[in-house]
Short mmCIF file of C-alpha atoms in Angstrom, two decimals:
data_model
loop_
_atom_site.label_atom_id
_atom_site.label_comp_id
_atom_site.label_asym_id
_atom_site.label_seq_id
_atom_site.Cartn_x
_atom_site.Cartn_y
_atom_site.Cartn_z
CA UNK A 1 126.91 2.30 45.20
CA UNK A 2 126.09 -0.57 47.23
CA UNK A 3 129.43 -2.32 46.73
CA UNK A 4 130.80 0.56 48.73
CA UNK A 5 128.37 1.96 51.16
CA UNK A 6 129.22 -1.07 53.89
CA UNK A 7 132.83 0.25 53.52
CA UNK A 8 131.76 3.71 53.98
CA UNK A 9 129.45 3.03 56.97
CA UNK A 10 131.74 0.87 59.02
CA UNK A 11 134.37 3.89 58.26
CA UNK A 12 132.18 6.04 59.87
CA UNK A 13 131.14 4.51 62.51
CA UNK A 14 134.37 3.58 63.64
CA UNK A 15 135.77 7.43 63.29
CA UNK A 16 132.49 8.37 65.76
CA UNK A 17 133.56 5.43 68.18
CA UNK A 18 137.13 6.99 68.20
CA UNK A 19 135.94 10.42 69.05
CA UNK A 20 133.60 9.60 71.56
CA UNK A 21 136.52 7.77 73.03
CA UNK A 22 138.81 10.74 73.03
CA UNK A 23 139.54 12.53 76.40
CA UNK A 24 137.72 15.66 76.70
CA UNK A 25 134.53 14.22 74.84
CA UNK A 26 132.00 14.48 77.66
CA UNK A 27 132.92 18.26 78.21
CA UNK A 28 132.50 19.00 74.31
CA UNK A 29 128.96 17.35 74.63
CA UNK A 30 128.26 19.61 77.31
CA UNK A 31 129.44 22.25 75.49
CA UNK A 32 127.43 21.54 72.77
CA UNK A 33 124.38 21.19 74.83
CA UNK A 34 124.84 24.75 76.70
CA UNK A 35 125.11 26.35 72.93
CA UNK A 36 121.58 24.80 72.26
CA UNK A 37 120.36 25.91 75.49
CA UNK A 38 121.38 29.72 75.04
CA UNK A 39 120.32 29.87 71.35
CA UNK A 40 116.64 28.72 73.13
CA UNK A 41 113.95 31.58 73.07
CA UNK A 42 111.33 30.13 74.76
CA UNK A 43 110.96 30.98 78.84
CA UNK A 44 109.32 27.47 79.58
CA UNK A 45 110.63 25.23 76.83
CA UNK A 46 110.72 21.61 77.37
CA UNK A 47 112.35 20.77 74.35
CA UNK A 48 115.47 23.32 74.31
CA UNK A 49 115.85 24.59 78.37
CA UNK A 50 117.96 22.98 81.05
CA UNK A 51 116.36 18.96 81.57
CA UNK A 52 114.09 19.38 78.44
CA UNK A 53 113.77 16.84 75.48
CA UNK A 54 116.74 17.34 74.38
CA UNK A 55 118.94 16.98 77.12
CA UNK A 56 117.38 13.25 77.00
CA UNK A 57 118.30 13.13 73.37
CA UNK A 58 121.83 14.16 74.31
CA UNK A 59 121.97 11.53 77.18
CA UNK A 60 120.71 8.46 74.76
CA UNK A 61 123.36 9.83 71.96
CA UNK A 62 126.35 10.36 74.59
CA UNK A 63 125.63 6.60 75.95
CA UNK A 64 125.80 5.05 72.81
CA UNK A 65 128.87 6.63 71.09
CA UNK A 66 130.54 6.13 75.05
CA UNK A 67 129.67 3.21 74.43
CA UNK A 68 130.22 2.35 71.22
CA UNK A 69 127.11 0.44 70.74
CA UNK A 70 124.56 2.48 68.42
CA UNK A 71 121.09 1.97 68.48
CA UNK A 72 118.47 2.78 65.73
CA UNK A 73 114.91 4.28 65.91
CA UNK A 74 113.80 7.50 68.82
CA UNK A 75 115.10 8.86 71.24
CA UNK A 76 112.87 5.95 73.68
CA UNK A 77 113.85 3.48 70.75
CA UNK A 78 117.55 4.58 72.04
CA UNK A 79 116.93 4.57 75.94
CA UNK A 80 115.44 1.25 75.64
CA UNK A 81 118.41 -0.39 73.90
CA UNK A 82 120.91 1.56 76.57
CA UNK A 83 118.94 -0.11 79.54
CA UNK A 84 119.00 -3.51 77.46
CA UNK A 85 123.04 -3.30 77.66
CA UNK A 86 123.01 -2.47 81.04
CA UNK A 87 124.31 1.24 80.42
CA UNK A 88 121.57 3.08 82.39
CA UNK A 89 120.33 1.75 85.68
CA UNK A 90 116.06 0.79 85.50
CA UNK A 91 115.68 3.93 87.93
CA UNK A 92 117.24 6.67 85.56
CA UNK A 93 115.55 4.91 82.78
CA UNK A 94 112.18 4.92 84.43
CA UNK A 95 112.79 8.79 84.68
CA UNK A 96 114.11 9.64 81.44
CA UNK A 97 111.40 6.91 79.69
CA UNK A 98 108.20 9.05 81.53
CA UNK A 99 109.76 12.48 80.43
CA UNK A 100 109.55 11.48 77.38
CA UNK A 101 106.50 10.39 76.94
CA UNK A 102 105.20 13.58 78.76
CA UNK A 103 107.59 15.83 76.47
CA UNK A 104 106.69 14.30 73.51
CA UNK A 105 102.59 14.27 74.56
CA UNK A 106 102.95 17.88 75.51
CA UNK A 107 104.69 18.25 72.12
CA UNK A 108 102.08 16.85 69.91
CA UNK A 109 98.91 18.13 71.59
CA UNK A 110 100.19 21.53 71.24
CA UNK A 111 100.19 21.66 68.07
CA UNK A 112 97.01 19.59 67.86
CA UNK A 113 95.15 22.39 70.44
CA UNK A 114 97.05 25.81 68.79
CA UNK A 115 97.96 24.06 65.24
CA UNK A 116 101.15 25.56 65.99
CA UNK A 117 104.15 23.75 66.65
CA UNK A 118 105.80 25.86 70.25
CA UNK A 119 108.01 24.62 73.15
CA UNK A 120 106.00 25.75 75.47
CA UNK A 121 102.46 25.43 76.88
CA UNK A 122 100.45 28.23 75.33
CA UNK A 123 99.52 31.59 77.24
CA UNK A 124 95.96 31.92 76.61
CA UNK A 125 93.92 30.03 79.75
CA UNK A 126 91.62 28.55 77.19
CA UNK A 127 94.26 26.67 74.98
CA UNK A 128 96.31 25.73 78.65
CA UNK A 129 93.14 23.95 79.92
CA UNK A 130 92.86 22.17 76.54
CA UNK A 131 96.23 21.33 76.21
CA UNK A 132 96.48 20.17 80.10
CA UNK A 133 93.43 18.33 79.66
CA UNK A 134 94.32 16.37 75.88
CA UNK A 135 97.71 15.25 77.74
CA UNK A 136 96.28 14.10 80.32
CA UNK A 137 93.65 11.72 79.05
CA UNK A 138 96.51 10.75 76.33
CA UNK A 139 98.96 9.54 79.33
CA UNK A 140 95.81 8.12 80.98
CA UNK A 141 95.58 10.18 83.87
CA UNK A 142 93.30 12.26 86.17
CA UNK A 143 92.87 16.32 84.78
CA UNK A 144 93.79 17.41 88.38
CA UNK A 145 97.67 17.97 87.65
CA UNK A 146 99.31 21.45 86.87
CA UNK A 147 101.39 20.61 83.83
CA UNK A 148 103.74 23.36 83.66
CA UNK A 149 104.44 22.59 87.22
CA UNK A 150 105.27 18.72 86.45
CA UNK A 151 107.08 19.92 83.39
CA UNK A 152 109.50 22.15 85.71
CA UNK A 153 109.36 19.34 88.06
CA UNK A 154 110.40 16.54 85.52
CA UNK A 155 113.08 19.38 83.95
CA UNK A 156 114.47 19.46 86.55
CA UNK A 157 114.85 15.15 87.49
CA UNK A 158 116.21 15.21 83.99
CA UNK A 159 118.91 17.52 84.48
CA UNK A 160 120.05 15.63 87.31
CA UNK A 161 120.48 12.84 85.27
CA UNK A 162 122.44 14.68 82.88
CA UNK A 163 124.84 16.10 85.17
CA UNK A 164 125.39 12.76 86.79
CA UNK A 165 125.50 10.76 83.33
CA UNK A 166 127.71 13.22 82.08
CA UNK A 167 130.48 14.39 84.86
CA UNK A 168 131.10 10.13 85.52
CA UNK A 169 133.35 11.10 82.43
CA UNK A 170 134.70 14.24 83.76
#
């Protein structure tokens, strides 16, 4: 009914606001996040592992609740608006902006290379190179990186960021 729905949202929103403002929110998050990370099957998943995607989902969605100021759209959508408001310095954003764009990449050409949707770079040498050379040319870079290497290495940037974001609440 839309003489009620604006009633309904604003409810909402503000009972989300309120929680996120509770003490003890930032551990709960974290919580959260380690039960996604253990349920993860994957040995080199950049969506589910520690510093994958969605730590920087978790990040944009902590920020805006903390903040009380939600943003529509992606995750980037999300990390753009957070920089906007001046919740995330332009370093951390630059950081958490590229991984995405390289998580997301890596995510797509997967499952155009293996037309199977995985978390992980596939096994076979012959689908690797494929899938190592589609991202590249899609970020519009040279073939010569090793992309599980700058996945661990950008997994591991992201954490950072995570820990930091989230333990300023602690």
């Amino acid at each position: 009914d839309s003489r009620i729905a604006p009633q309904i949202v604003a409810s909402t929103r503000h009972q989300i606001i309120e929680m996120a403002a509770r003490p003890g929110f930032s551990s709960a998050v974290r919580e959260m996040r380690e039960r996604l990370e253990r349920a993860n099957r994957y040995t080199h998943s950049f969506k589910q592992a520690r510093g994958g995607f969605y730590d920087i989902d978790f990040i944009a969605s902590y920020l805006m609740l903390r903040e009380a100021s939600l943003a529509e759209g992606n995750t980037l959508d999300r990390l753009r608006h957070l920089r906007a408001i001046g919740t995330i310095p332009e370093s951390e954003f630059a950081e958490l902006e590229r991984a995405t764009l390289l998580y997301r990449t890596a995510d797509h050409v997967i499952r155009l290379a293996t037309g199977k949707a995985r978390p992980e770079l596939p096994d076979a040498e012959h689908s690797r190179a494929a899938v190592e050379d589609l991202v590249n040319k899609s970020l519009g870079r040279g073939n010569s990186r090793d992309l599980q290497r700058e996945l661990n290495e950008t997994a591991q940037r992201v954490r950072e960021i995570f820990e930091r974001i989230l333990n300023r609440d602690s």
